[in-house]
Amino acid sequence: MQIAPSILSSDFARLKEEIESIKNCDMVHIDVMDGHFVPNLTFGAPVVKCIRKYTELFFDCHLMISNPLKYAKDFAAAGADLITFHYESDNDPKEVIDEIRRLGCKVGISVKPKTDIKEIDKYLDLVDLVLIMSVEPGFGGQSFMPEVLDKVRYLKSLKKKFVIEIDGGIDDKTIIQAKEAGVDICVAGSYIFKQKDRIETIKKLKSV
Ligand code: DX5
Ligand code: ZN
């Protein structure tokens, strides 16, 4: 299992050290919220640019914003490796995919828990990653919604080349359900950042 710690649950005043404490992860999950697409605000591209100076880790930017078409270039310039946008955003998904590709980043598409997975069928050959939300986007520390695992099973059954990531409520127990359904990458925020020894925690989660 690949592990993507979400720095949403980290101490923002000590971001450099917080990223150092998760250095054996597969990628850093960066939750960008605009207070419009979701009822919460986090940070933007300037913060991503600052932390880029201190780590070579792969940056997985999860844009929970209404207008990814407008802002994707700022995140690419700031050092994002993968940019995931929401299918439910205000933009045309195909245009966003083309823009992220043009910028030279890997492309992810995400769906909220209530969105029918079949709605993104026509984009599946165009993306590198599908992010299944297992909580309503907006906040860390919510409970995992096991019913979204049907979407993972459906995606897996298609045998396509994208990888499957899941985000929300992942801990040492829910990760087992995710694994069984066919998830490749688990995002975990509060579970990892509340631990003292994050290196050991990530090691354990990876071995699932
Ligand atoms: C929710 C974010 C998640 C969140 C996960 O909107 O996309 O990445 O930080 O946090 P936990 O692991 O605490 O559910
Ligand atoms: Zn996220």
PDB file of C-alpha atoms and ligand atoms in Angstrom:
ATOM      1  CA  MET A   1       0.000   0.000   0.000  1.00  0.00           C
ATOM      2  CA  GLN A   2       1.275   3.470  -0.823  1.00  0.00           C
ATOM      3  CA  ILE A   3       0.815   6.114   1.870  1.00  0.00           C
ATOM      4  CA  ALA A   4       0.108   9.797   1.303  1.00  0.00           C
ATOM      5  CA  PRO A   5       0.035  11.716   4.616  1.00  0.00           C
ATOM      6  CA  SER A   6      -2.210  14.778   4.452  1.00  0.00           C
ATOM      7  CA  ILE A   7      -0.443  17.821   5.883  1.00  0.00           C
ATOM      8  CA  LEU A   8      -3.874  19.289   6.630  1.00  0.00           C
ATOM      9  CA  SER A   9      -3.498  17.717  10.077  1.00  0.00           C
ATOM     10  CA  SER A  10       0.047  18.963  10.621  1.00  0.00           C
ATOM     11  CA  ASP A  11       1.250  22.027  12.527  1.00  0.00           C
ATOM     12  CA  PHE A  12       1.305  24.698   9.808  1.00  0.00           C
ATOM     13  CA  ALA A  13       3.772  26.791  11.785  1.00  0.00           C
ATOM     14  CA  ARG A  14       6.303  23.959  11.537  1.00  0.00           C
ATOM     15  CA  LEU A  15       5.614  22.602   8.053  1.00  0.00           C
ATOM     16  CA  LYS A  16       9.280  21.920   7.240  1.00  0.00           C
ATOM     17  CA  GLU A  17       9.757  19.711  10.326  1.00  0.00           C
ATOM     18  CA  GLU A  18       6.348  18.091   9.881  1.00  0.00           C
ATOM     19  CA  ILE A  19       7.296  16.997   6.358  1.00  0.00           C
ATOM     20  CA  GLU A  20      10.654  15.740   7.659  1.00  0.00           C
ATOM     21  CA  SER A  21       8.721  13.577  10.159  1.00  0.00           C
ATOM     22  CA  ILE A  22       6.925  11.718   7.330  1.00  0.00           C
ATOM     23  CA  LYS A  23       9.879  11.384   4.975  1.00  0.00           C
ATOM     24  CA  ASN A  24       9.393   7.651   4.369  1.00  0.00           C
ATOM     25  CA  CYS A  25       5.950   8.247   2.825  1.00  0.00           C
ATOM     26  CA  ASP A  26       5.240   7.700  -0.874  1.00  0.00           C
ATOM     27  CA  MET A  27       3.906  11.203  -1.478  1.00  0.00           C
ATOM     28  CA  VAL A  28       2.829  14.293   0.462  1.00  0.00           C
ATOM     29  CA  HIS A  29      -0.907  14.970   0.154  1.00  0.00           C
ATOM     30  CA  ILE A  30      -1.612  18.694   0.025  1.00  0.00           C
ATOM     31  CA  ASP A  31      -5.249  19.691   0.622  1.00  0.00           C
ATOM     32  CA  VAL A  32      -6.112  22.974  -1.044  1.00  0.00           C
ATOM     33  CA  MET A  33      -9.519  24.428  -0.075  1.00  0.00           C
ATOM     34  CA  ASP A  34     -11.039  27.662  -1.334  1.00  0.00           C
ATOM     35  CA  GLY A  35     -13.897  28.237   1.129  1.00  0.00           C
ATOM     36  CA  HIS A  36     -16.281  27.968  -1.820  1.00  0.00           C
ATOM     37  CA  PHE A  37     -16.136  24.448  -3.235  1.00  0.00           C
ATOM     38  CA  VAL A  38     -15.837  23.295   0.383  1.00  0.00           C
ATOM     39  CA  PRO A  39     -16.749  25.179   3.572  1.00  0.00           C
ATOM     40  CA  ASN A  40     -13.136  25.596   4.702  1.00  0.00           C
ATOM     41  CA  LEU A  41      -9.973  27.462   3.717  1.00  0.00           C
ATOM     42  CA  THR A  42      -6.448  26.094   3.834  1.00  0.00           C
ATOM     43  CA  PHE A  43      -3.529  27.337   1.761  1.00  0.00           C
ATOM     44  CA  GLY A  44      -2.581  28.101  -1.807  1.00  0.00           C
ATOM     45  CA  ALA A  45       0.336  27.786  -4.197  1.00  0.00           C
ATOM     46  CA  PRO A  46       2.696  30.151  -2.278  1.00  0.00           C
ATOM     47  CA  VAL A  47       2.791  27.675   0.614  1.00  0.00           C
ATOM     48  CA  VAL A  48       3.467  24.787  -1.769  1.00  0.00           C
ATOM     49  CA  LYS A  49       6.329  26.785  -3.275  1.00  0.00           C
ATOM     50  CA  CYS A  50       7.853  27.354   0.176  1.00  0.00           C
ATOM     51  CA  ILE A  51       7.803  23.711   1.230  1.00  0.00           C
ATOM     52  CA  ARG A  52       9.110  22.586  -2.194  1.00  0.00           C
ATOM     53  CA  LYS A  53      12.509  24.024  -1.204  1.00  0.00           C
ATOM     54  CA  TYR A  54      12.877  21.563   1.648  1.00  0.00           C
ATOM     55  CA  THR A  55      11.917  18.220   0.161  1.00  0.00           C
ATOM     56  CA  GLU A  56      12.213  16.103  -2.955  1.00  0.00           C
ATOM     57  CA  LEU A  57       9.111  14.107  -1.997  1.00  0.00           C
ATOM     58  CA  PHE A  58       6.376  13.731  -4.607  1.00  0.00           C
ATOM     59  CA  PHE A  59       3.688  16.420  -4.144  1.00  0.00           C
ATOM     60  CA  ASP A  60       0.113  15.173  -4.517  1.00  0.00           C
ATOM     61  CA  CYS A  61      -2.019  18.357  -4.668  1.00  0.00           C
ATOM     62  CA  HIS A  62      -5.714  17.806  -4.030  1.00  0.00           C
ATOM     63  CA  LEU A  63      -7.575  20.868  -5.261  1.00  0.00           C
ATOM     64  CA  MET A  64     -10.929  21.251  -3.512  1.00  0.00           C
ATOM     65  CA  ILE A  65     -11.627  24.456  -5.387  1.00  0.00           C
ATOM     66  CA  SER A  66     -14.367  25.660  -7.733  1.00  0.00           C
ATOM     67  CA  ASN A  67     -12.057  26.871 -10.494  1.00  0.00           C
ATOM     68  CA  PRO A  68      -9.143  24.452 -10.994  1.00  0.00           C
ATOM     69  CA  LEU A  69      -8.719  25.606 -14.591  1.00  0.00           C
ATOM     70  CA  LYS A  70      -7.657  29.032 -13.384  1.00  0.00           C
ATOM     71  CA  TYR A  71      -5.299  27.931 -10.612  1.00  0.00           C
ATOM     72  CA  ALA A  72      -3.664  24.713 -11.897  1.00  0.00           C
ATOM     73  CA  LYS A  73      -0.751  26.668 -13.393  1.00  0.00           C
ATOM     74  CA  ASP A  74       0.105  28.249 -10.050  1.00  0.00           C
ATOM     75  CA  PHE A  75       0.353  24.830  -8.407  1.00  0.00           C
ATOM     76  CA  ALA A  76       2.420  23.421 -11.277  1.00  0.00           C
ATOM     77  CA  ALA A  77       4.799  26.390 -11.026  1.00  0.00           C
ATOM     78  CA  ALA A  78       4.987  25.926  -7.247  1.00  0.00           C
ATOM     79  CA  GLY A  79       6.227  22.356  -7.689  1.00  0.00           C
ATOM     80  CA  ALA A  80       3.192  20.056  -7.714  1.00  0.00           C
ATOM     81  CA  ASP A  81       3.915  16.648  -9.268  1.00  0.00           C
ATOM     82  CA  LEU A  82       0.304  15.492  -9.423  1.00  0.00           C
ATOM     83  CA  ILE A  83      -2.733  17.755  -9.520  1.00  0.00           C
ATOM     84  CA  THR A  84      -6.092  16.242  -8.636  1.00  0.00           C
ATOM     85  CA  PHE A  85      -9.225  18.273  -9.325  1.00  0.00           C
ATOM     86  CA  HIS A  86     -12.859  17.564  -8.517  1.00  0.00           C
ATOM     87  CA  TYR A  87     -15.236  16.349 -11.204  1.00  0.00           C
ATOM     88  CA  GLU A  88     -17.894  18.453  -9.390  1.00  0.00           C
ATOM     89  CA  SER A  89     -15.934  21.706  -9.835  1.00  0.00           C
ATOM     90  CA  ASP A  90     -17.332  24.492 -12.047  1.00  0.00           C
ATOM     91  CA  ASN A  91     -15.046  23.693 -15.003  1.00  0.00           C
ATOM     92  CA  ASP A  92     -15.306  21.255 -17.891  1.00  0.00           C
ATOM     93  CA  PRO A  93     -13.352  18.146 -16.754  1.00  0.00           C
ATOM     94  CA  LYS A  94     -11.771  17.579 -20.179  1.00  0.00           C
ATOM     95  CA  GLU A  95     -10.442  21.142 -20.250  1.00  0.00           C
ATOM     96  CA  VAL A  96      -8.957  20.776 -16.766  1.00  0.00           C
ATOM     97  CA  ILE A  97      -7.304  17.462 -17.688  1.00  0.00           C
ATOM     98  CA  ASP A  98      -5.781  19.012 -20.836  1.00  0.00           C
ATOM     99  CA  GLU A  99      -4.541  22.017 -18.890  1.00  0.00           C
ATOM    100  CA  ILE A 100      -2.853  19.917 -16.166  1.00  0.00           C
ATOM    101  CA  ARG A 101      -1.195  17.769 -18.876  1.00  0.00           C
ATOM    102  CA  ARG A 102      -0.035  20.879 -20.704  1.00  0.00           C
ATOM    103  CA  LEU A 103       1.601  22.018 -17.477  1.00  0.00           C
ATOM    104  CA  GLY A 104       3.574  18.767 -17.304  1.00  0.00           C
ATOM    105  CA  CYS A 105       1.952  17.338 -14.169  1.00  0.00           C
ATOM    106  CA  LYS A 106       0.279  14.016 -13.586  1.00  0.00           C
ATOM    107  CA  VAL A 107      -3.522  14.275 -13.548  1.00  0.00           C
ATOM    108  CA  GLY A 108      -5.995  13.050 -10.962  1.00  0.00           C
ATOM    109  CA  ILE A 109      -9.801  13.294 -10.963  1.00  0.00           C
ATOM    110  CA  SER A 110     -11.774  13.081  -7.723  1.00  0.00           C
ATOM    111  CA  VAL A 111     -15.383  12.366  -6.828  1.00  0.00           C
ATOM    112  CA  LYS A 112     -17.274  13.260  -3.671  1.00  0.00           C
ATOM    113  CA  PRO A 113     -19.041  10.435  -1.769  1.00  0.00           C
ATOM    114  CA  LYS A 114     -22.468  11.099  -3.301  1.00  0.00           C
ATOM    115  CA  THR A 115     -21.325  11.349  -6.923  1.00  0.00           C
ATOM    116  CA  ASP A 116     -22.107   8.343  -9.126  1.00  0.00           C
ATOM    117  CA  ILE A 117     -18.775   6.882 -10.256  1.00  0.00           C
ATOM    118  CA  LYS A 118     -20.190   6.136 -13.733  1.00  0.00           C
ATOM    119  CA  GLU A 119     -20.336   9.895 -14.358  1.00  0.00           C
ATOM    120  CA  ILE A 120     -16.560   9.957 -14.807  1.00  0.00           C
ATOM    121  CA  ASP A 121     -16.374   6.918 -17.127  1.00  0.00           C
ATOM    122  CA  LYS A 122     -15.485   8.983 -20.167  1.00  0.00           C
ATOM    123  CA  TYR A 123     -12.469  10.570 -18.472  1.00  0.00           C
ATOM    124  CA  LEU A 124     -10.904   7.382 -17.142  1.00  0.00           C
ATOM    125  CA  ASP A 125      -8.587   6.836 -20.111  1.00  0.00           C
ATOM    126  CA  LEU A 126      -7.262  10.387 -19.750  1.00  0.00           C
ATOM    127  CA  VAL A 127      -6.111  10.409 -16.115  1.00  0.00           C
ATOM    128  CA  ASP A 128      -3.271   8.894 -14.066  1.00  0.00           C
ATOM    129  CA  LEU A 129      -5.219   8.664 -10.827  1.00  0.00           C
ATOM    130  CA  VAL A 130      -8.787   8.507  -9.525  1.00  0.00           C
ATOM    131  CA  LEU A 131      -9.311   9.839  -6.000  1.00  0.00           C
ATOM    132  CA  ILE A 132     -12.339   8.440  -4.215  1.00  0.00           C
ATOM    133  CA  MET A 133     -13.461  10.610  -1.302  1.00  0.00           C
ATOM    134  CA  SER A 134     -14.404   8.511   1.711  1.00  0.00           C
ATOM    135  CA  VAL A 135     -15.650  11.573   3.657  1.00  0.00           C
ATOM    136  CA  GLU A 136     -17.350  14.774   2.532  1.00  0.00           C
ATOM    137  CA  PRO A 137     -14.403  16.976   1.528  1.00  0.00           C
ATOM    138  CA  GLY A 138     -13.604  19.933   3.734  1.00  0.00           C
ATOM    139  CA  PHE A 139     -12.234  18.703   7.043  1.00  0.00           C
ATOM    140  CA  GLY A 140      -9.815  16.186   8.491  1.00  0.00           C
ATOM    141  CA  GLY A 141     -10.761  13.779  11.265  1.00  0.00           C
ATOM    142  CA  GLN A 142     -14.130  12.556   9.931  1.00  0.00           C
ATOM    143  CA  SER A 143     -15.380   8.954   9.914  1.00  0.00           C
ATOM    144  CA  PHE A 144     -14.682   6.651   6.979  1.00  0.00           C
ATOM    145  CA  MET A 145     -17.679   5.882   4.717  1.00  0.00           C
ATOM    146  CA  PRO A 146     -17.329   2.179   3.808  1.00  0.00           C
ATOM    147  CA  GLU A 147     -20.036   2.407   1.131  1.00  0.00           C
ATOM    148  CA  VAL A 148     -17.644   4.241  -1.215  1.00  0.00           C
ATOM    149  CA  LEU A 149     -15.622   1.036  -1.527  1.00  0.00           C
ATOM    150  CA  ASP A 150     -18.148  -0.109  -4.158  1.00  0.00           C
ATOM    151  CA  LYS A 151     -16.706   2.620  -6.383  1.00  0.00           C
ATOM    152  CA  VAL A 152     -13.218   1.232  -5.840  1.00  0.00           C
ATOM    153  CA  ARG A 153     -14.387  -2.269  -6.753  1.00  0.00           C
ATOM    154  CA  TYR A 154     -16.073  -0.931  -9.884  1.00  0.00           C
ATOM    155  CA  LEU A 155     -12.924   0.967 -10.974  1.00  0.00           C
ATOM    156  CA  LYS A 156     -10.774  -2.083 -10.278  1.00  0.00           C
ATOM    157  CA  SER A 157     -13.047  -4.268 -12.410  1.00  0.00           C
ATOM    158  CA  LEU A 158     -12.355  -2.051 -15.436  1.00  0.00           C
ATOM    159  CA  LYS A 159      -8.660  -3.036 -15.359  1.00  0.00           C
ATOM    160  CA  LYS A 160      -7.494   0.333 -16.645  1.00  0.00           C
ATOM    161  CA  LYS A 161      -4.096   1.913 -16.117  1.00  0.00           C
ATOM    162  CA  PHE A 162      -4.910   4.669 -13.583  1.00  0.00           C
ATOM    163  CA  VAL A 163      -4.161   4.158  -9.904  1.00  0.00           C
ATOM    164  CA  ILE A 164      -6.839   4.400  -7.212  1.00  0.00           C
ATOM    165  CA  GLU A 165      -6.423   6.659  -4.190  1.00  0.00           C
ATOM    166  CA  ILE A 166      -8.809   6.985  -1.269  1.00  0.00           C
ATOM    167  CA  ASP A 167      -9.066   9.964   1.072  1.00  0.00           C
ATOM    168  CA  GLY A 168     -10.788  10.439   4.431  1.00  0.00           C
ATOM    169  CA  GLY A 169     -11.027   8.501   7.680  1.00  0.00           C
ATOM    170  CA  ILE A 170      -8.115   6.172   6.978  1.00  0.00           C
ATOM    171  CA  ASP A 171      -6.523   4.507  10.022  1.00  0.00           C
ATOM    172  CA  ASP A 172      -4.929   1.139  10.808  1.00  0.00           C
ATOM    173  CA  LYS A 173      -8.333  -0.577  10.525  1.00  0.00           C
ATOM    174  CA  THR A 174     -10.080   1.134   7.614  1.00  0.00           C
ATOM    175  CA  ILE A 175      -6.908   0.771   5.531  1.00  0.00           C
ATOM    176  CA  ILE A 176      -7.475  -2.990   5.546  1.00  0.00           C
ATOM    177  CA  GLN A 177     -10.919  -2.568   3.985  1.00  0.00           C
ATOM    178  CA  ALA A 178      -9.432  -0.192   1.420  1.00  0.00           C
ATOM    179  CA  LYS A 179      -6.718  -2.704   0.556  1.00  0.00           C
ATOM    180  CA  GLU A 180      -9.227  -5.516   0.112  1.00  0.00           C
ATOM    181  CA  ALA A 181     -11.309  -3.377  -2.265  1.00  0.00           C
ATOM    182  CA  GLY A 182      -8.263  -2.663  -4.450  1.00  0.00           C
ATOM    183  CA  VAL A 183      -7.009   0.785  -3.376  1.00  0.00           C
ATOM    184  CA  ASP A 184      -3.389   1.594  -4.380  1.00  0.00           C
ATOM    185  CA  ILE A 185      -2.787   4.785  -2.343  1.00  0.00           C
ATOM    186  CA  CYS A 186      -4.280   5.749   1.020  1.00  0.00           C
ATOM    187  CA  VAL A 187      -4.339   9.349   2.211  1.00  0.00           C
ATOM    188  CA  ALA A 188      -4.159   9.622   6.001  1.00  0.00           C
ATOM    189  CA  GLY A 189      -4.122  12.903   7.874  1.00  0.00           C
ATOM    190  CA  SER A 190      -5.223  12.901  11.494  1.00  0.00           C
ATOM    191  CA  TYR A 191      -4.253   9.255  12.093  1.00  0.00           C
ATOM    192  CA  ILE A 192      -0.605   9.825  11.098  1.00  0.00           C
ATOM    193  CA  PHE A 193      -0.127  13.292  12.570  1.00  0.00           C
ATOM    194  CA  LYS A 194      -1.479  12.355  15.989  1.00  0.00           C
ATOM    195  CA  GLN A 195       1.267   9.711  16.348  1.00  0.00           C
ATOM    196  CA  LYS A 196       4.598  10.437  17.995  1.00  0.00           C
ATOM    197  CA  ASP A 197       6.580   8.093  15.765  1.00  0.00           C
ATOM    198  CA  ARG A 198       5.259   8.812  12.299  1.00  0.00           C
ATOM    199  CA  ILE A 199       8.060   6.948  10.507  1.00  0.00           C
ATOM    200  CA  GLU A 200       7.066   3.737  12.306  1.00  0.00           C
ATOM    201  CA  THR A 201       3.340   4.423  11.723  1.00  0.00           C
ATOM    202  CA  ILE A 202       3.894   4.897   7.983  1.00  0.00           C
ATOM    203  CA  LYS A 203       6.004   1.719   7.879  1.00  0.00           C
ATOM    204  CA  LYS A 204       3.128  -0.233   9.448  1.00  0.00           C
ATOM    205  CA  LEU A 205       0.510   1.269   7.139  1.00  0.00           C
ATOM    206  CA  LYS A 206       2.660   0.522   4.085  1.00  0.00           C
ATOM    207  CA  SER A 207       2.921  -3.139   5.071  1.00  0.00           C
ATOM    208  CA  VAL A 208      -0.871  -3.618   4.873  1.00  0.00           C
TER     209      VAL A 208
HETATM  210  C1  DX5 B   1     -10.657  16.123   3.400  1.00  0.00           C
HETATM  211  C2  DX5 B   1      -9.232  16.040   2.884  1.00  0.00           C
HETATM  212  C3  DX5 B   1      -8.458  14.899   3.432  1.00  0.00           C
HETATM  213  C4  DX5 B   1      -8.284  14.930   4.915  1.00  0.00           C
HETATM  214  C5  DX5 B   1      -8.022  13.568   5.417  1.00  0.00           C
HETATM  215  O1  DX5 B   1     -11.334  17.094   2.712  1.00  0.00           O
HETATM  216  O2  DX5 B   1      -9.238  15.895   1.478  1.00  0.00           O
HETATM  217  O3  DX5 B   1      -7.209  14.734   2.772  1.00  0.00           O
HETATM  218  O4  DX5 B   1      -7.246  15.774   5.316  1.00  0.00           O
HETATM  219  O5  DX5 B   1      -7.960  13.651   6.788  1.00  0.00           O
HETATM  220  P1  DX5 B   1      -8.261  12.406   7.729  1.00  0.00           P
HETATM  221  O6  DX5 B   1      -7.245  11.340   7.367  1.00  0.00           O
HETATM  222  O7  DX5 B   1      -8.063  12.971   9.076  1.00  0.00           O
HETATM  223  O8  DX5 B   1      -9.651  11.955   7.442  1.00  0.00           O
HETATM  224 ZN    ZN B   2      -7.350  15.299   0.353  1.00  0.00          ZN
END
